[in-house]
Each structure stands twice: as C-alpha cells, then as structure tokens.
Coordinates of C-alpha atoms and ligand atoms in Angstrom, one line a residue:
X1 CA -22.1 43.4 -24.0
X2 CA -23.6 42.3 -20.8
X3 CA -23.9 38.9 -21.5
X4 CA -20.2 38.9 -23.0
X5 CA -19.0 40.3 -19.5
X6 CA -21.4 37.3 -17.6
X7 CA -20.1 34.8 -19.4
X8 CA -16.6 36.1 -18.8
X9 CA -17.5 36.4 -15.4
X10 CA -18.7 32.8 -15.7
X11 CA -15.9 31.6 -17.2
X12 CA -13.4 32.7 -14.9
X13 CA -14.9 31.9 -11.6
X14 CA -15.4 28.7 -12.9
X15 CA -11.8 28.6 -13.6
X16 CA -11.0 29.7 -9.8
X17 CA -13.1 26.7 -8.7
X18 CA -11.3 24.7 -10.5
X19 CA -8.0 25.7 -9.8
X20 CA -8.6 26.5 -5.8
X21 CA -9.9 22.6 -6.0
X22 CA -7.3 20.9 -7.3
X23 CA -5.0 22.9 -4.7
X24 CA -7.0 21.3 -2.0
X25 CA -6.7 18.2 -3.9
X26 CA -3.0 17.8 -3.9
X27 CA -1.7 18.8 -0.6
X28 CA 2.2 20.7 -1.1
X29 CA 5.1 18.0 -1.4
X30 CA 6.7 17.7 1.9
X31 CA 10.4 18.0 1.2
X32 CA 11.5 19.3 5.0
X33 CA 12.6 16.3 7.4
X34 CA 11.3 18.7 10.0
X35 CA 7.8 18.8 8.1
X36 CA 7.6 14.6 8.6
X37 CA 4.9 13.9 11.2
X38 CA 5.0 11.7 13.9
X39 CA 4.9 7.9 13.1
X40 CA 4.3 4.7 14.8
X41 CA 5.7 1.6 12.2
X42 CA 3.5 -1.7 12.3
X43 CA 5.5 -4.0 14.5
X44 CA 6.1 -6.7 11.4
X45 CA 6.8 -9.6 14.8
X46 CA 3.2 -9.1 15.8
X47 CA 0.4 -11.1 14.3
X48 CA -2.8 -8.0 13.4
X49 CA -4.5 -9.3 16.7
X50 CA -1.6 -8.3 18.6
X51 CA -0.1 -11.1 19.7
X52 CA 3.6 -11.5 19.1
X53 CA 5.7 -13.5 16.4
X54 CA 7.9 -15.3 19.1
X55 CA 9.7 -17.7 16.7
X56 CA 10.9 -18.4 12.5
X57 CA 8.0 -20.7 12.8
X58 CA 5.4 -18.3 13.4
X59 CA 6.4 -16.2 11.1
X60 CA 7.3 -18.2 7.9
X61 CA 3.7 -20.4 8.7
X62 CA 1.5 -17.4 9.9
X63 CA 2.9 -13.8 10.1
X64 CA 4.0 -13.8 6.3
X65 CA 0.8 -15.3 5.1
X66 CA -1.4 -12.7 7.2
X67 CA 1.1 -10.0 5.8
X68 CA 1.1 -11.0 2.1
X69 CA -2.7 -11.5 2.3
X70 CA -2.6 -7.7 3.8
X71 CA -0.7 -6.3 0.7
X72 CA -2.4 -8.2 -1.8
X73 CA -6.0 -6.9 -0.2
X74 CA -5.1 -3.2 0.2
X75 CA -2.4 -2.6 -2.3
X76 CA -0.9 -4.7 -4.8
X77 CA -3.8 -6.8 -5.3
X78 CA -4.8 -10.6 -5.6
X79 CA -2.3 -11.7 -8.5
X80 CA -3.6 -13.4 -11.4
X81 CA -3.9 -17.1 -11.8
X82 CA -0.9 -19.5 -13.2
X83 CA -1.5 -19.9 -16.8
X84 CA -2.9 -23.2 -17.1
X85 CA -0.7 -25.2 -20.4
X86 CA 1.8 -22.5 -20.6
X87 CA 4.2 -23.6 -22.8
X88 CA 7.2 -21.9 -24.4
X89 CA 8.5 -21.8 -27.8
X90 CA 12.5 -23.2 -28.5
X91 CA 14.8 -20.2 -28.2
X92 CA 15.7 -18.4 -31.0
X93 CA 19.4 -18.0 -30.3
X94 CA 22.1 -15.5 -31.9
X95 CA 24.9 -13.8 -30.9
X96 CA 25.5 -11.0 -29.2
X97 CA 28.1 -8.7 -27.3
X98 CA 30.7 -9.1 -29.9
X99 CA 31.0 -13.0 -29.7
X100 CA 30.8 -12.3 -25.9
X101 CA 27.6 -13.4 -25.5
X102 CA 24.4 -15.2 -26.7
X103 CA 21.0 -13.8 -27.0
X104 CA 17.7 -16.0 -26.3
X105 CA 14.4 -14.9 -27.5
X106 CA 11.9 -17.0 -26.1
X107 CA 8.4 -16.7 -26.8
X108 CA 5.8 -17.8 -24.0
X109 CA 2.7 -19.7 -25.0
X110 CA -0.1 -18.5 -22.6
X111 CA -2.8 -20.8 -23.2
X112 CA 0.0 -23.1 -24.9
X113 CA -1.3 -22.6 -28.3
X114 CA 0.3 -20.5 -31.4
X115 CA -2.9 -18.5 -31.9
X116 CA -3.1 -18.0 -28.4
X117 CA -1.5 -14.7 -26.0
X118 CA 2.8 -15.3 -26.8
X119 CA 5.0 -12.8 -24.7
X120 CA 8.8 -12.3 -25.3
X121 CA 11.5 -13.2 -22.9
X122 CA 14.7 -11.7 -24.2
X123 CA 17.3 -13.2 -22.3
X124 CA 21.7 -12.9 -22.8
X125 CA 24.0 -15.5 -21.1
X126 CA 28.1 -15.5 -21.7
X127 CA 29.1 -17.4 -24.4
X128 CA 31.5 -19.7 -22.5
X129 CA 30.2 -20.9 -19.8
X130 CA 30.9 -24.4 -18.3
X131 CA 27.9 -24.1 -15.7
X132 CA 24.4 -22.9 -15.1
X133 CA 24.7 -18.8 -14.3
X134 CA 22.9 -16.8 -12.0
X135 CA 20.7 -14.3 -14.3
X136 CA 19.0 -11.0 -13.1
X137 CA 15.6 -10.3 -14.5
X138 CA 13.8 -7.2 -14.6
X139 CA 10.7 -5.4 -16.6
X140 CA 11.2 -2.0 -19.1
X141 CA 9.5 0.2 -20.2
X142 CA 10.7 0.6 -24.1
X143 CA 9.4 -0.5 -27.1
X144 CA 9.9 -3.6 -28.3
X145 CA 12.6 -2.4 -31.3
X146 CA 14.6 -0.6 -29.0
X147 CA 15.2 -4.1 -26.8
X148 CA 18.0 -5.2 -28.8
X149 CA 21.0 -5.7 -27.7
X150 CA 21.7 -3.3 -25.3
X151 CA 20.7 -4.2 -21.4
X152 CA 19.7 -1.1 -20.5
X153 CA 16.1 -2.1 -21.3
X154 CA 16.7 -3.3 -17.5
X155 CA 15.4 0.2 -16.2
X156 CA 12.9 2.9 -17.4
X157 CA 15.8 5.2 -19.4
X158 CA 14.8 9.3 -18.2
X159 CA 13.6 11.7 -20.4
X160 CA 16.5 12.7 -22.6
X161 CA 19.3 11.0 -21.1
X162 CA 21.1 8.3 -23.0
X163 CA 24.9 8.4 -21.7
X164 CA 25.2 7.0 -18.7
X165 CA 21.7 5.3 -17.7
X166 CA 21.9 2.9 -20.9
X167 CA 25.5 2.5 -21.3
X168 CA 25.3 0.2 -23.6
X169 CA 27.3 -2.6 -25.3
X170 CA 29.7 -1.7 -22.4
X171 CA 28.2 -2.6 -19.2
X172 CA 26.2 -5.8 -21.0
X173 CA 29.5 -7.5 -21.8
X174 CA 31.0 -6.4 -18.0
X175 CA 27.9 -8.0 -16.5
X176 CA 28.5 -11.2 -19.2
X177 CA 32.3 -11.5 -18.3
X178 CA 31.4 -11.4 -14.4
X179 CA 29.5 -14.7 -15.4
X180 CA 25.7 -13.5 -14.9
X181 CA 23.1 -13.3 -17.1
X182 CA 20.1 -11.0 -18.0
X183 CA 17.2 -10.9 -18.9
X184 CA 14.5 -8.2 -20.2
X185 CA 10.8 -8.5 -20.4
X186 CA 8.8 -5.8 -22.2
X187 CA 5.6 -4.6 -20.2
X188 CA 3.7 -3.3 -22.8
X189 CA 3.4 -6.8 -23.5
X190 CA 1.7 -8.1 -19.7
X191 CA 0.0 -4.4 -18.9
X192 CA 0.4 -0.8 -20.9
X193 CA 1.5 2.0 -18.7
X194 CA -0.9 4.1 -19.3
X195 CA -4.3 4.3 -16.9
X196 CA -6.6 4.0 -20.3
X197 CA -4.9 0.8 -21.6
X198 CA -3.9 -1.1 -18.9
X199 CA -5.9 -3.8 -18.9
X200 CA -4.8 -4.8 -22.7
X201 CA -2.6 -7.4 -21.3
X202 CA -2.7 -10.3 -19.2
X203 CA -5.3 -8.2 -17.1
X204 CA -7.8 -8.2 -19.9
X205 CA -7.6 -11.9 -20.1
X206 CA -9.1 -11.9 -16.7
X207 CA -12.1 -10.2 -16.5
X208 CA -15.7 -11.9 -16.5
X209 CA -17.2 -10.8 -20.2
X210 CA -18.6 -7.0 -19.9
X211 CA -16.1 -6.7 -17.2
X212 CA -14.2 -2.9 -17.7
X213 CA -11.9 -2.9 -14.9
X214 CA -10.7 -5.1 -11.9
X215 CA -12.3 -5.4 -9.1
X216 CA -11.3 -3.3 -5.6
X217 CA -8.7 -5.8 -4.6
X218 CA -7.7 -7.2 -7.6
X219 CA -3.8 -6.8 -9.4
X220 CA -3.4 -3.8 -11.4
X221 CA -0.5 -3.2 -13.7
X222 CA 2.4 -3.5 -10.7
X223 CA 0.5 -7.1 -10.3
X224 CA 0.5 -7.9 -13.5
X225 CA 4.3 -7.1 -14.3
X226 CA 5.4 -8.7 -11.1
X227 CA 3.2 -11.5 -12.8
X228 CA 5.3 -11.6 -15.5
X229 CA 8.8 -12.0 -13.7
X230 CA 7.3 -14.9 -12.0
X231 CA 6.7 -16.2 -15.5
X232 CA 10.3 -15.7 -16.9
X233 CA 11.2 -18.1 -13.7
X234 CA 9.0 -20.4 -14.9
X235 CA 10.8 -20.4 -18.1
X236 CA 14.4 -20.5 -16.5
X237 CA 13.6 -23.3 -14.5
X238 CA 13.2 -25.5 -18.1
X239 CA 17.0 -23.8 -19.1
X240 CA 19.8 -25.9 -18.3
X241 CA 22.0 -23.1 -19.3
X242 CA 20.2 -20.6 -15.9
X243 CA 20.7 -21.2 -12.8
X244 CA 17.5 -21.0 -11.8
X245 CA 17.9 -21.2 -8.0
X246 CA 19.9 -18.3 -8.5
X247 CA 17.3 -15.6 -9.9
X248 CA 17.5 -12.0 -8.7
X249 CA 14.7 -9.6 -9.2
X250 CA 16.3 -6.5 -10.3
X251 CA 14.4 -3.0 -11.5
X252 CA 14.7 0.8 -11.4
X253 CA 11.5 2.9 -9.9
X254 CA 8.3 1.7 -10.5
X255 CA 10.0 -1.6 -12.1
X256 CA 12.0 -1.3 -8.5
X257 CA 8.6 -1.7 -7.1
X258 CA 7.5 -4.8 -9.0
X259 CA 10.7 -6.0 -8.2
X260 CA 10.4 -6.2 -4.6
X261 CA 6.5 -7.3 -5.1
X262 CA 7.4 -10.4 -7.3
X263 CA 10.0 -11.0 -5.0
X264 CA 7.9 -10.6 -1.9
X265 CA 5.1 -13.0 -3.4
X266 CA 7.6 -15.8 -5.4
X267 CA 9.9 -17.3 -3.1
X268 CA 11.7 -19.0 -6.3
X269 CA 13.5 -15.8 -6.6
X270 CA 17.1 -15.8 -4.8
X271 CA 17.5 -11.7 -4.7
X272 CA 15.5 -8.7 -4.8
X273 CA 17.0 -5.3 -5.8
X274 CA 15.1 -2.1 -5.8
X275 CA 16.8 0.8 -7.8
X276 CA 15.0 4.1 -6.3
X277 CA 11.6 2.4 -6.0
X278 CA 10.5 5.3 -3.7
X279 CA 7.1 5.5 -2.7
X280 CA 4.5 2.2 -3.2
X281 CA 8.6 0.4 -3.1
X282 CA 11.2 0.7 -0.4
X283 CA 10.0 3.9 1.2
X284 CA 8.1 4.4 4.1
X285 CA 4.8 5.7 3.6
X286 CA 4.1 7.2 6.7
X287 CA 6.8 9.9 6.5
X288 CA 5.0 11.6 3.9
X289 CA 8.0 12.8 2.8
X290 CA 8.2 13.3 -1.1
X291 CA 5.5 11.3 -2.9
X292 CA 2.8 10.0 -1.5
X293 CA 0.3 7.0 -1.5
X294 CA -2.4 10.3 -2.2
X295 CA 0.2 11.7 -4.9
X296 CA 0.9 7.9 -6.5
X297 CA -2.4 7.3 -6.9
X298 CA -4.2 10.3 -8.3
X299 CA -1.0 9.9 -11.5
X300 CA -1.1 6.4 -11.6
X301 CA -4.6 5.0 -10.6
X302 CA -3.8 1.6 -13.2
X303 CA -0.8 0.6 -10.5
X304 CA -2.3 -0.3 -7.4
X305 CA -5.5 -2.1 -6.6
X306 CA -8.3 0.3 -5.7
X307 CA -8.7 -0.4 -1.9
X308 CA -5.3 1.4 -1.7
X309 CA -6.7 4.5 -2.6
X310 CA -8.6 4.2 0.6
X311 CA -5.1 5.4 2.4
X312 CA -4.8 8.7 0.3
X313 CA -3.6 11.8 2.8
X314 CA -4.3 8.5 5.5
X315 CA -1.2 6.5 5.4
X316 CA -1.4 5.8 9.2
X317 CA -4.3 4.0 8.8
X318 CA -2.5 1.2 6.4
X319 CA -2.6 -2.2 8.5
X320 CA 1.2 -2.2 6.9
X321 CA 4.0 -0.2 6.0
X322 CA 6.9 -0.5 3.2
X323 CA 9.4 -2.5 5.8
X324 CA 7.3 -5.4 6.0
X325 CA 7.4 -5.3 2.3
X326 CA 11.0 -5.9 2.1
X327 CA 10.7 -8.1 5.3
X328 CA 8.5 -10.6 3.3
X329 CA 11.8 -11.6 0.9
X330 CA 13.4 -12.9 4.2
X331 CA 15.1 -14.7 4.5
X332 CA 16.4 -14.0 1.3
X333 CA 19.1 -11.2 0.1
X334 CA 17.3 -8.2 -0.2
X335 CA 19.1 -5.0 -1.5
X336 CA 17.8 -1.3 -1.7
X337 CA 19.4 2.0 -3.6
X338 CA 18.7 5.1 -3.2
X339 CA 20.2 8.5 -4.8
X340 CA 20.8 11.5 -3.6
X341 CA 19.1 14.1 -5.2
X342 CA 16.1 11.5 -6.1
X343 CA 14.0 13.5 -3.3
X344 CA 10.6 12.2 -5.0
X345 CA 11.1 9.1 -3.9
X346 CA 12.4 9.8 -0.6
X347 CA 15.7 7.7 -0.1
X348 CA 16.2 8.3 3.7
X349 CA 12.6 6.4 4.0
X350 CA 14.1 4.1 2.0
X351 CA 17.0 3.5 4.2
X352 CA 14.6 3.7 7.6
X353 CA 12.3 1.0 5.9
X354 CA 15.9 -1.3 5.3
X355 CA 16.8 -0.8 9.1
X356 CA 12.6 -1.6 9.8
X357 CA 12.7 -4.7 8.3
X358 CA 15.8 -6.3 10.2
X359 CA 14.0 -7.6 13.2
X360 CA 12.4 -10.0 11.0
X361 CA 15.7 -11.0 9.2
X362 CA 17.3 -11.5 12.6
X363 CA 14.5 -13.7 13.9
X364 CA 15.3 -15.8 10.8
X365 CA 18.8 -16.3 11.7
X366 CA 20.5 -13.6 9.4
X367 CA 23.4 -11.1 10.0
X368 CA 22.3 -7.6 9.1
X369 CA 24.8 -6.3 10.3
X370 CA 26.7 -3.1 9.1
X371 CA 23.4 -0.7 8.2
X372 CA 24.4 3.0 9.5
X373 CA 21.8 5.3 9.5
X374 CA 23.1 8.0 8.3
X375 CA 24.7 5.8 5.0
X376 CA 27.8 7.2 3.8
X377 CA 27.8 8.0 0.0
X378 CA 28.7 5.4 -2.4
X379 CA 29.6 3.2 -0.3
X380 CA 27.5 -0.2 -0.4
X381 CA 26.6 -1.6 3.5
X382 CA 24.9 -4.0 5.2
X383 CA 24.7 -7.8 5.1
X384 CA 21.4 -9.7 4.4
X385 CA 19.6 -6.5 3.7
X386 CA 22.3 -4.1 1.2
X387 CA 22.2 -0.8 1.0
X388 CA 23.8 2.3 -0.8
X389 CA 22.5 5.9 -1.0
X390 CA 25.0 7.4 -4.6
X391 CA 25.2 11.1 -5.5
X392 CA 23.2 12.1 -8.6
X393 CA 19.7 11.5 -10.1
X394 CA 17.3 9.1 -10.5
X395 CA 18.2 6.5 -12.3
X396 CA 20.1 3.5 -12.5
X397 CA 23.4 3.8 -13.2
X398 CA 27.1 1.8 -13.7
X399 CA 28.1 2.5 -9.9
X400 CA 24.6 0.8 -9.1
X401 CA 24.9 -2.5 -11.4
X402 CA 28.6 -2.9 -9.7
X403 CA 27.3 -3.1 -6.3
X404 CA 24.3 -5.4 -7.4
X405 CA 26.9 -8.0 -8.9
X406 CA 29.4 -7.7 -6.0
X407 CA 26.3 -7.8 -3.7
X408 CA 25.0 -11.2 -5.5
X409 CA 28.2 -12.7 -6.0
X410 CA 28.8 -12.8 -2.1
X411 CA 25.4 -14.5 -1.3
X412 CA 26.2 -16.7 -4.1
X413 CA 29.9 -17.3 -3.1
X414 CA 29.8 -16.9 -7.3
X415 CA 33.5 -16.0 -9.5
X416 CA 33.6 -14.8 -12.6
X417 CA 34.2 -17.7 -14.7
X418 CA 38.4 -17.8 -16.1
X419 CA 37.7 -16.7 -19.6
Ligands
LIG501 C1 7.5 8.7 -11.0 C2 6.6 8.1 -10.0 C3 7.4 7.2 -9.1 C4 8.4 6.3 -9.9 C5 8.9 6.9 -11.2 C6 9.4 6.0 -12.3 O1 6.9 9.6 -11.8 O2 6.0 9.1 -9.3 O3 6.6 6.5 -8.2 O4 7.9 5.1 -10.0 O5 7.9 7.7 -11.8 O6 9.0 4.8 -12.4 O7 10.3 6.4 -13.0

C-alpha cells in the first residue's frame, strides 16, 4: 500500500518535472504586434567590420561573399559538392495535359553510372512551342506515385485539403498555355523529411565512413533540397526545349525556404518566389513574432545546420537577418507571398524583410518601387522585389500562381505563345 502510493507519488512528480520543463523549454508564441521587442536589423551595406558597402562593386565582389559565407556557417550550411560525372539519362517523354502538354522524366546519374545514386526530374513543357520556355522549378513533399500529372506536387499539399491547393489538370494546362514550363523534384529522393532519416539521401553520400550526422556547419536537409534545384538547372541547361536563362525558383513553406536558399547561393537562377516561407525564409527573425529560430529548431533539428541552434530564444545575436537573405538574389527578381491568416509564419515580417532588403537592390541599380507597408489584400506590388499578402490559409493557391506568372512574364517581357 505504501509503496503503491510512493511510486504514485513518484510517478507524478516526475510527471510535473517533466511537464513544468518543457514549459520553460518552449516559451508562449508571440502572436501580439505589441508583444514584438525592440530590434536593430544588420545594416546588409556594411561589411561585419563595420565599414560601409559604398558601391555594386563592393558588394557583388565582397559584401555578398562575406554574407553567403555568414549563412552557410550559421544556418543553412556549407552545401555539398558538385557531383563529379553527373550525367543524365534521355528523357522519357509522353503526353500530358490532354494533348496540351508533354511530360519529361529525366533521371540523373550522380556518379554517372546506372548502378550508381539516379534522382527523378519530372518536368512538363507546352506542346507547341516554337522557342525555348521559361520553366519554374520547385521541391514537394509527396510520394513519388502521387507526382503524376498533376502540378501541384509544386507545394507541400495541407492536411486534408485537396480542392483548391492542388487544383489540378486545371491550373497545369493555364500555366502550359501561358507558355511556361514546370518542373517537380521529389525530396524524399535528395533528403527525407523526417529528423531520423535525413541523411538517406545525397547527405549520406557525404559523410567520412562511421560518420552519423553532419558536422556543425555543414547542409542539412534545406541544403540538400536547395542542392537539388541547382541540379535540375544543370539539367535544363543541356535542354534545348528550356530556357534555361530563364529559371525561377518557386516553393511553398519550407520548400519557400529552399527556394530562396538555392536561389540566394546559384546565380543561374533568373527568379526566386517564396510562397509563405515564414520563419528560417522571408520572415524576420528578430520579431519573434510567430515561429521562431528556438521553435523551428526544436521540430525540425534535420533542417538547419547545427551552429543555428546556437541563436535559439537569441535571434539578436545572429550576424544576419532574413532581408539579407532575399538581398543576396539581387539583382535578380525576387518575389515574396504571404497570407493572411498564416500567422505562424509571420507575413508582416515577411513584408518588413521585402522593404529591408531594397537598399541593396537600389545600390544595384533596380526600381523597387511601389512596396506599401501596410500591403493591401490581393493586390500584387512592388518592382524588383514583388509582393502580395492574400486572404485565407497557408498554402499556395490559384490567386498565388497568377501573380507568380504575371510577375515573371514582366521581368521576362515573355507572351503567351499564339496557340
Ligand atoms: C511548419 C513549419 C514551418 C513551415 C511549414 C511547412 O510546420 O513550422 O516552418 O515550413 O511547416 O513547410 O508547411
């Protein structure tokens, strides 16, 4: 009896411990603009010893270096090598879209061998097409049987919803008949989501033998997908059918994250759209406003390199902040979407970091004009850096594809082809 009520006793204190210390652990979500602390943003025009970036010399040859080095070290990580004799497989080539389209599978050779690593690049171009087309590529989530045919496998679909976020045969043949392409890359296949089997992919390949995990600053999963974008370039660039000066990184959450990485990183790419990246993306870290570096990397520790969680509950200490991300595609298009109940991810952060990063657009000789602050809803603004807050969820939806293509077609000075 007595040592039934101990262990009871026992059992449930232990169970207090526990619950009072993951509490402490996991600070409230901050969801009160009044709650957002004070914040000085890194000045992206000055070098880290202080001195200023007076001119587009200084910072294409020595601020974005120090700043891409920065990221790599104490978040993203040091990407993995170039695949020495790569080679890819002759597409496999159907149709698709109801005659509308065609559909490439092309299989990539890491170590240029059949028995070797082979990823998939599943790629649709219109049918008729009399020139090379501009083609958006982006990483999903879904298994590999669910790719086919539909392009929603652009995005990460939410639970249980399958109407509007993967519209289907609809919105692939709009995207077709506005003369761009797409292309899908699966990312089981380059890293698992999923903190126990990560390293299965491309990741594995590159640690020493007895290696478990990467080291502090080395790529994690976000590296490794961003990785694999780069990779799909690669391939366009041997297409005669692609465009492949004209290659936009496009991708919803935490594939709007890698988006804006590879982007960042890979100058080869012309556009970079990020689809409520939120936190670790477009927004701001410093606000502490939704999630957090802390709150990213406690659920996903297989994302980020290591040294980031160094800046858990201590964003102000980052050398960086998520501005200079989207200042390293400069001079190039850069384009950010929020939506309005997507509180999480924090989508006036995302639009401060947007309005952050013009300095460095301006010094390179770019209109950004147009950016309001507060944006209106649904309505797309701004020049070199594009930006539209929508009503509704997370996700990425019709409304958001339209303003992506009419946002692209006007840097590209593209038409839709006369059918
Ligand atoms: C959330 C995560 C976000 C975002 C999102 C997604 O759970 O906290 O950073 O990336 O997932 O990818 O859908």
């Amino acid at each position: 009896m007595v040592r039934g009520r101990l262990l009871l006793f026992l059992v449930a204190t232990t169970m207090a411990f526990r619950i009072s210390w993951l509490w402490s652990a996991e600070p409230a979500v901050n969801y009160d603009e009044a709650q957002v602390p004070a914040y000085e943003l890194p000045d992206p025009l000055r070098f880290s010893d202080g001195t200023a970036v007076a001119t587009a010399s200084d910072w294409t040859e020595r601020r974005r270096p120090e700043l891409l080095a920065l990221f790599r070290k104490q978040m993203y990580g040091v990407p993995l090598a170039h695949p020495a004799g790569m080679k890819f497989d002759p597409p496999q080539v159907a149709e698709a879209y109801g005659g509308k389209g065609i559909r490439k599978s092309i299989w990539v050779r890491l170590a240029g061998t059949a028995e070797g690593p082979a990823l998939e690049i599943v790629l649709y171009l219109p049918k008729h097409q009399a020139n090379p087309v501009p083609v958006f590529v982006g990483m999903h989530l879904f298994p590999k049987n669910d790719v086919d045919p539909r392009p929603g496998q652009l995005w990460q679909r939410p639970a249980g919803d399958t109407e509007t976020v993967v519209p289907g045969e609809q919105l692939g043949s709009y995207i077709l008949e506005r003369g761009y392409g797409f292309a899908t890359l699966t990312a089981e296949d380059f890293a698992p989501d999923d903190a126990k089997r990560y390293t299965r992919g491309v990741i594995g390949s590159a640690l020493a033998t007895g290696q478990q995990e990467p080291g502090p600053d080395a790529g994690r999963a976000i590296a490794a997908w961003a990785w694999g974008l780069s990779r799909a370039l690669d391939y366009f660039e041997t297409d005669p059918q692609v465009d492949s000066r004209r290659v936009i990184a496009v991708g919803h959450s935490r594939m709007g994250k890698t988006a804006l990485w590879a982007a960042a990183q890979d100058e080869r790419f012309a556009i970079a759209i990020s689809n409520n990246s939120g936190c670790g993306g477009a927004a701001l870290s410093r606000r502490i406003f939704g999630e957090t570096v802390g709150a990213i990397n406690r659920r996903f520790p297989h994302w980020f390199c290591t040294n980031f969680w160094n800046y858990n509950e201590r964003e102000g200490e980052l050398p960086f902040d998520q501005h200079e991300l989207l200042a390293l595609v400069a001079p190039r298009p850069v384009y950010v979407a929020s939506a309005a109940d997507d509180r999480w991810a924090d989508p006036h952060g995302e639009l401060l970091a947007a309005l952050a990063a013009q300095p460095v657009y301006q010094l390179l000789g770019r209109n950004v004009d147009g950016l309001a602050d507060p944006a209106p809803l649904n309505r797309s603004s701004g020049d070199f850096i594009g930006y539209h807050i929508r009503t509704g969820k997370h996700a990425l939806m019709d409304f958001d594809w339209v303003q992506y293509l009419d946002f692209a077609d006007r840097h590209f000075g593209h038409r839709p082809p006369v059918q």
